[in-house]
Amino acid sequence: MGYSHAREVESLNRSLSEISKDIQVSFEFFPPNSPEMETTLWSSIERLAPLKPSFVSVTYGAGSGTRDRTHDVIKRIQKDTALIAAPHLTCIDAGKEELVQIAKDYWQSGVRHIVALRGDLPNSSEKPSMYASDLVELLRSVADFDISVAAYPEGHPEAPNPQFDLLNLKRKVESGANRAISQFFFDIESYLRFRDRCVTVGIDVEIIPGILPVTNYKMLERFAGLTNVHVPSWMPKMYEGLDDDETTRRLVGANIAMEQVKVLNKEGVKNFHFYTLNRAELSYAICHTLGIRPQ
């Protein structure tokens, strides 16, 4: 390591330690589908709750079974913890009247923050009747929700071009979204360029970066292929030979995520959204490094 590189690393660490009190985090979970997964989920929520995240979101899949599990998890978080629960809500397989009733039920249950998404199409050849911007508008008509939407620094997989995708995000913001949470990414420059492009088209809400600590590289490759996320050429080398070494994979994943956060923080980012995959360990360790610790 040259002296200039060493000074750069030292500067990043010092910068982070000096402003860590300004950093806010949020966490994403998914509804469990087995007793064992349910135990893991609630153990992770209990572990991360003392860090006082700005909110915790719970994903929402197609089909009534998954939706019911999302509702149950959200209501339990709302009832049994001091956390702000933010359910994902999609409009791909529900009519407007049903969505209005779901929104009213959430509001009556004390839920004030919703992550509004279109949702995955069951058949890619079908054209949806509603989009995320329509859902944001519907939620605004029901109550004064705090609404987050999705952003895609490297473009939505279905978008014909980056400008189309950017203008779609603008429609969501103009419909009433308060912030956007980005798809996970590893190319930091792609996020920073995207953030700049948002400003140029008049998107004035915060674009919170989504951080995915990677513990299973093969699973990441599948995720990335489905979501149009670029995996840098250096990443597979980091996980070489670790297929049967989960402990080292976790250390590598935590280190990559920490470096992302350090660089983004130096670029002025104060809020981070962690995709926990229902496991608390890595997110907790990264937050500790950021100076976010139990009160």
GROMACS .gro file of C-alpha atoms in nm:
model
  295
    1MET     CA    1   0.000   0.000   0.000
    2GLY     CA    2   0.142   0.339  -0.100
    3TYR     CA    3   0.140   0.635   0.136
    4SER     CA    4  -0.132   0.812  -0.063
    5HIS     CA    5  -0.356   0.505  -0.043
    6ALA     CA    6  -0.294   0.475   0.329
    7ARG     CA    7  -0.384   0.841   0.379
    8GLU     CA    8  -0.704   0.792   0.177
    9VAL     CA    9  -0.813   0.497   0.396
   10GLU     CA   10  -0.728   0.693   0.710
   11SER     CA   11  -0.929   0.990   0.579
   12LEU     CA   12  -1.233   0.769   0.512
   13ASN     CA   13  -1.223   0.621   0.860
   14ARG     CA   14  -1.174   0.958   1.027
   15SER     CA   15  -1.454   1.116   0.823
   16LEU     CA   16  -1.688   0.834   0.918
   17SER     CA   17  -1.608   0.855   1.289
   18GLU     CA   18  -1.657   1.232   1.295
   19ILE     CA   19  -2.010   1.237   1.152
   20SER     CA   20  -2.145   0.894   1.252
   21LYS     CA   21  -2.404   1.058   1.478
   22ASP     CA   22  -2.580   1.187   1.166
   23ILE     CA   23  -2.617   0.844   1.004
   24GLN     CA   24  -2.956   0.671   0.999
   25VAL     CA   25  -3.025   0.311   0.899
   26SER     CA   26  -3.331   0.104   0.813
   27PHE     CA   27  -3.369  -0.271   0.768
   28GLU     CA   28  -3.567  -0.495   0.535
   29PHE     CA   29  -3.709  -0.835   0.632
   30PHE     CA   30  -3.928  -1.088   0.455
   31PRO     CA   31  -4.222  -1.288   0.598
   32PRO     CA   32  -4.122  -1.638   0.712
   33ASN     CA   33  -4.274  -1.952   0.565
   34SER     CA   34  -4.170  -2.203   0.833
   35PRO     CA   35  -4.148  -2.214   1.213
   36GLU     CA   36  -3.768  -2.218   1.193
   37MET     CA   37  -3.761  -1.910   0.970
   38GLU     CA   38  -4.007  -1.736   1.198
   39THR     CA   39  -3.775  -1.793   1.494
   40THR     CA   40  -3.483  -1.652   1.293
   41LEU     CA   41  -3.686  -1.348   1.187
   42TRP     CA   42  -3.794  -1.247   1.537
   43SER     CA   43  -3.450  -1.314   1.677
   44SER     CA   44  -3.306  -1.079   1.411
   45ILE     CA   45  -3.566  -0.810   1.480
   46GLU     CA   46  -3.493  -0.833   1.853
   47ARG     CA   47  -3.119  -0.806   1.785
   48LEU     CA   48  -3.148  -0.503   1.556
   49ALA     CA   49  -3.424  -0.313   1.738
   50PRO     CA   50  -3.190  -0.153   1.999
   51LEU     CA   51  -3.009   0.023   1.712
   52LYS     CA   52  -3.323   0.235   1.672
   53PRO     CA   53  -3.358   0.219   1.290
   54SER     CA   54  -3.564   0.489   1.124
   55PHE     CA   55  -3.800   0.212   1.008
   56VAL     CA   56  -3.810  -0.160   0.928
   57SER     CA   57  -3.980  -0.283   0.611
   58VAL     CA   58  -4.134  -0.621   0.537
   59THR     CA   59  -4.158  -0.751   0.180
   60TYR     CA   60  -4.484  -0.846   0.015
   61GLY     CA   61  -4.521  -1.124  -0.238
   62ALA     CA   62  -4.795  -1.214  -0.480
   63GLY     CA   63  -5.073  -1.435  -0.349
   64SER     CA   64  -5.293  -1.405  -0.043
   65GLY     CA   65  -5.080  -1.640   0.171
   66THR     CA   66  -4.766  -1.429   0.150
   67ARG     CA   67  -4.966  -1.108   0.186
   68ASP     CA   68  -5.131  -1.234   0.503
   69ARG     CA   69  -4.792  -1.323   0.651
   70THR     CA   70  -4.668  -0.973   0.571
   71HIS     CA   71  -4.970  -0.820   0.746
   72ASP     CA   72  -4.916  -1.045   1.050
   73VAL     CA   73  -4.548  -0.957   1.081
   74ILE     CA   74  -4.616  -0.585   1.042
   75LYS     CA   75  -4.892  -0.583   1.302
   76ARG     CA   76  -4.680  -0.776   1.550
   77ILE     CA   77  -4.390  -0.533   1.502
   78GLN     CA   78  -4.634  -0.247   1.548
   79LYS     CA   79  -4.788  -0.404   1.860
   80ASP     CA   80  -4.490  -0.561   2.037
   81THR     CA   81  -4.198  -0.328   1.957
   82ALA     CA   82  -4.120   0.042   1.944
   83LEU     CA   83  -4.011   0.014   1.579
   84ILE     CA   84  -4.175   0.195   1.288
   85ALA     CA   85  -4.312  -0.083   1.069
   86ALA     CA   86  -4.326  -0.019   0.694
   87PRO     CA   87  -4.507  -0.288   0.493
   88HIS     CA   88  -4.437  -0.335   0.126
   89LEU     CA   89  -4.755  -0.306  -0.077
   90THR     CA   90  -4.790  -0.407  -0.442
   91CYS     CA   91  -5.071  -0.344  -0.687
   92ILE     CA   92  -5.004  -0.616  -0.941
   93ASP     CA   93  -5.262  -0.866  -0.820
   94ALA     CA   94  -5.512  -0.655  -0.628
   95GLY     CA   95  -5.788  -0.420  -0.741
   96LYS     CA   96  -5.824  -0.062  -0.626
   97GLU     CA   97  -6.102  -0.137  -0.378
   98GLU     CA   98  -5.896  -0.411  -0.214
   99LEU     CA   99  -5.591  -0.183  -0.196
  100VAL     CA  100  -5.798   0.092  -0.037
  101GLN     CA  101  -5.923  -0.152   0.227
  102ILE     CA  102  -5.568  -0.276   0.298
  103ALA     CA  103  -5.447   0.083   0.332
  104LYS     CA  104  -5.733   0.174   0.565
  105ASP     CA  105  -5.667  -0.135   0.777
  106TYR     CA  106  -5.300  -0.042   0.807
  107TRP     CA  107  -5.385   0.316   0.903
  108GLN     CA  108  -5.632   0.199   1.168
  109SER     CA  109  -5.363  -0.036   1.302
  110GLY     CA  110  -5.126   0.256   1.349
  111VAL     CA  111  -4.912   0.192   1.040
  112ARG     CA  112  -4.805   0.521   0.886
  113HIS     CA  113  -4.519   0.425   0.651
  114ILE     CA  114  -4.570   0.213   0.337
  115VAL     CA  115  -4.324   0.101   0.068
  116ALA     CA  116  -4.529   0.128  -0.253
  117LEU     CA  117  -4.430  -0.102  -0.541
  118ARG     CA  118  -4.584  -0.226  -0.863
  119GLY     CA  119  -4.476  -0.584  -0.796
  120ASP     CA  120  -4.349  -0.862  -1.022
  121LEU     CA  121  -4.565  -0.956  -1.317
  122PRO     CA  122  -4.689  -1.319  -1.302
  123ASN     CA  123  -4.681  -1.318  -1.682
  124SER     CA  124  -4.428  -1.087  -1.846
  125SER     CA  125  -4.644  -1.054  -2.158
  126GLU     CA  126  -4.930  -0.897  -1.964
  127LYS     CA  127  -4.961  -0.523  -1.925
  128PRO     CA  128  -5.038  -0.418  -1.567
  129SER     CA  129  -5.350  -0.217  -1.493
  130MET     CA  130  -5.173  -0.016  -1.223
  131TYR     CA  131  -4.821   0.107  -1.168
  132ALA     CA  132  -4.637   0.219  -0.856
  133SER     CA  133  -4.719   0.584  -0.928
  134ASP     CA  134  -5.089   0.491  -0.933
  135LEU     CA  135  -5.050   0.312  -0.601
  136VAL     CA  136  -4.879   0.616  -0.446
  137GLU     CA  137  -5.167   0.832  -0.565
  138LEU     CA  138  -5.421   0.585  -0.421
  139LEU     CA  139  -5.245   0.577  -0.083
  140ARG     CA  140  -5.241   0.959  -0.075
  141SER     CA  141  -5.618   0.954  -0.131
  142VAL     CA  142  -5.669   0.726   0.171
  143ALA     CA  143  -5.452   0.893   0.435
  144ASP     CA  144  -5.137   1.097   0.490
  145PHE     CA  145  -4.897   0.802   0.467
  146ASP     CA  146  -4.519   0.835   0.465
  147ILE     CA  147  -4.445   0.666   0.132
  148SER     CA  148  -4.123   0.511   0.003
  149VAL     CA  149  -4.080   0.383  -0.353
  150ALA     CA  150  -3.814   0.186  -0.540
  151ALA     CA  151  -3.530   0.330  -0.747
  152TYR     CA  152  -3.298   0.144  -0.983
  153PRO     CA  153  -2.950   0.301  -1.023
  154GLU     CA  154  -2.866   0.057  -1.302
  155GLY     CA  155  -3.215   0.058  -1.454
  156HIS     CA  156  -3.523  -0.155  -1.399
  157PRO     CA  157  -3.494  -0.487  -1.589
  158GLU     CA  158  -3.810  -0.403  -1.790
  159ALA     CA  159  -3.717  -0.043  -1.873
  160PRO     CA  160  -3.635   0.011  -2.243
  161ASN     CA  161  -3.372   0.271  -2.155
  162PRO     CA  162  -3.235   0.459  -1.850
  163GLN     CA  163  -3.425   0.781  -1.926
  164PHE     CA  164  -3.757   0.597  -1.935
  165ASP     CA  165  -3.682   0.447  -1.594
  166LEU     CA  166  -3.576   0.783  -1.451
  167LEU     CA  167  -3.896   0.952  -1.567
  168ASN     CA  168  -4.096   0.668  -1.414
  169LEU     CA  169  -3.932   0.744  -1.079
  170LYS     CA  170  -4.018   1.110  -1.128
  171ARG     CA  171  -4.384   1.016  -1.177
  172LYS     CA  172  -4.379   0.827  -0.848
  173VAL     CA  173  -4.233   1.128  -0.669
  174GLU     CA  174  -4.479   1.368  -0.831
  175SER     CA  175  -4.762   1.136  -0.719
  176GLY     CA  176  -4.655   1.189  -0.359
  177ALA     CA  177  -4.363   0.963  -0.266
  178ASN     CA  178  -4.147   1.095   0.019
  179ARG     CA  179  -3.828   0.909  -0.067
  180ALA     CA  180  -3.686   0.633  -0.286
  181ILE     CA  181  -3.495   0.325  -0.174
  182SER     CA  182  -3.252   0.191  -0.429
  183GLN     CA  183  -3.208  -0.160  -0.556
  184PHE     CA  184  -2.889  -0.310  -0.411
  185PHE     CA  185  -2.573  -0.234  -0.608
  186PHE     CA  186  -2.197  -0.277  -0.587
  187ASP     CA  187  -2.082  -0.023  -0.846
  188ILE     CA  188  -2.077   0.289  -0.629
  189GLU     CA  189  -2.026   0.520  -0.926
  190SER     CA  190  -2.350   0.394  -1.082
  191TYR     CA  191  -2.541   0.507  -0.772
  192LEU     CA  192  -2.367   0.846  -0.761
  193ARG     CA  193  -2.430   0.907  -1.133
  194PHE     CA  194  -2.792   0.805  -1.086
  195ARG     CA  195  -2.831   1.044  -0.795
  196ASP     CA  196  -2.694   1.328  -1.009
  197ARG     CA  197  -2.930   1.238  -1.294
  198CYS     CA  198  -3.224   1.247  -1.055
  199VAL     CA  199  -3.140   1.606  -0.969
  200THR     CA  200  -3.120   1.705  -1.335
  201VAL     CA  201  -3.481   1.593  -1.402
  202GLY     CA  202  -3.620   1.756  -1.089
  203ILE     CA  203  -3.640   1.458  -0.852
  204ASP     CA  204  -3.591   1.627  -0.516
  205VAL     CA  205  -3.642   1.341  -0.269
  206GLU     CA  206  -3.365   1.144  -0.105
  207ILE     CA  207  -3.242   0.833  -0.285
  208ILE     CA  208  -3.150   0.597  -0.001
  209PRO     CA  209  -2.892   0.338  -0.111
  210GLY     CA  210  -2.987  -0.026  -0.059
  211ILE     CA  211  -2.698  -0.226   0.088
  212LEU     CA  212  -2.685  -0.605   0.053
  213PRO     CA  213  -2.417  -0.779   0.263
  214VAL     CA  214  -2.336  -1.085   0.052
  215THR     CA  215  -2.279  -1.418   0.225
  216ASN     CA  216  -2.359  -1.646  -0.068
  217TYR     CA  217  -2.200  -1.540  -0.396
  218LYS     CA  218  -2.383  -1.800  -0.609
  219MET     CA  219  -2.715  -1.672  -0.480
  220LEU     CA  220  -2.601  -1.317  -0.555
  221GLU     CA  221  -2.532  -1.411  -0.916
  222ARG     CA  222  -2.893  -1.531  -0.951
  223PHE     CA  223  -3.030  -1.217  -0.782
  224ALA     CA  224  -2.815  -0.991  -0.998
  225GLY     CA  225  -2.922  -1.164  -1.318
  226LEU     CA  226  -3.288  -1.113  -1.233
  227THR     CA  227  -3.253  -0.752  -1.120
  228ASN     CA  228  -3.012  -0.605  -1.376
  229VAL     CA  229  -2.743  -0.544  -1.112
  230HIS     CA  230  -2.382  -0.527  -1.234
  231VAL     CA  231  -2.143  -0.742  -1.033
  232PRO     CA  232  -1.787  -0.595  -1.057
  233SER     CA  233  -1.515  -0.827  -1.186
  234TRP     CA  234  -1.331  -0.818  -0.854
  235MET     CA  235  -1.621  -0.963  -0.656
  236PRO     CA  236  -1.607  -1.330  -0.765
  237LYS     CA  237  -1.237  -1.336  -0.681
  238MET     CA  238  -1.321  -1.230  -0.326
  239TYR     CA  239  -1.539  -1.540  -0.279
  240GLU     CA  240  -1.318  -1.794  -0.461
  241GLY     CA  241  -1.267  -2.113  -0.265
  242LEU     CA  242  -1.520  -2.022   0.004
  243ASP     CA  243  -1.814  -2.240  -0.099
  244ASP     CA  244  -1.778  -2.449   0.218
  245ASP     CA  245  -1.651  -2.170   0.444
  246GLU     CA  246  -1.951  -1.969   0.562
  247THR     CA  247  -1.759  -1.787   0.836
  248THR     CA  248  -1.509  -1.638   0.592
  249ARG     CA  249  -1.784  -1.557   0.340
  250ARG     CA  250  -1.958  -1.354   0.610
  251LEU     CA  251  -1.639  -1.163   0.689
  252VAL     CA  252  -1.584  -1.088   0.320
  253GLY     CA  253  -1.947  -0.976   0.275
  254ALA     CA  254  -1.932  -0.750   0.579
  255ASN     CA  255  -1.607  -0.593   0.462
  256ILE     CA  256  -1.743  -0.516   0.113
  257ALA     CA  257  -2.059  -0.359   0.258
  258MET     CA  258  -1.860  -0.153   0.509
  259GLU     CA  259  -1.639  -0.015   0.232
  260GLN     CA  260  -1.949   0.079   0.031
  261VAL     CA  261  -2.095   0.265   0.325
  262LYS     CA  262  -1.768   0.447   0.399
  263VAL     CA  263  -1.734   0.576   0.043
  264LEU     CA  264  -2.101   0.670   0.013
  265ASN     CA  265  -2.091   0.849   0.345
  266LYS     CA  266  -1.796   1.055   0.227
  267GLU     CA  267  -2.014   1.148  -0.075
  268GLY     CA  268  -2.276   1.290   0.159
  269VAL     CA  269  -2.505   0.989   0.210
  270LYS     CA  270  -2.653   0.984   0.560
  271ASN     CA  271  -2.923   0.715   0.529
  272PHE     CA  272  -2.870   0.349   0.442
  273HIS     CA  273  -3.123   0.067   0.391
  274PHE     CA  274  -2.993  -0.284   0.467
  275TYR     CA  275  -3.135  -0.592   0.298
  276THR     CA  276  -3.090  -0.828   0.594
  277LEU     CA  277  -3.231  -1.149   0.441
  278ASN     CA  278  -3.370  -1.196   0.793
  279ARG     CA  279  -3.021  -1.236   0.943
  280ALA     CA  280  -2.899  -0.975   1.188
  281GLU     CA  281  -2.528  -1.048   1.228
  282LEU     CA  282  -2.374  -0.863   0.935
  283SER     CA  283  -2.606  -0.562   0.950
  284TYR     CA  284  -2.541  -0.533   1.323
  285ALA     CA  285  -2.163  -0.549   1.273
  286ILE     CA  286  -2.173  -0.287   0.998
  287CYS     CA  287  -2.386  -0.057   1.211
  288HIS     CA  288  -2.141  -0.097   1.499
  289THR     CA  289  -1.861   0.016   1.267
  290LEU     CA  290  -2.074   0.316   1.168
  291GLY     CA  291  -2.108   0.409   1.533
  292ILE     CA  292  -2.473   0.304   1.550
  293ARG     CA  293  -2.501   0.116   1.877
  294PRO     CA  294  -2.764   0.036   2.140
  295GLN     CA  295  -2.855   0.335   2.353
   0.00000   0.00000   0.00000
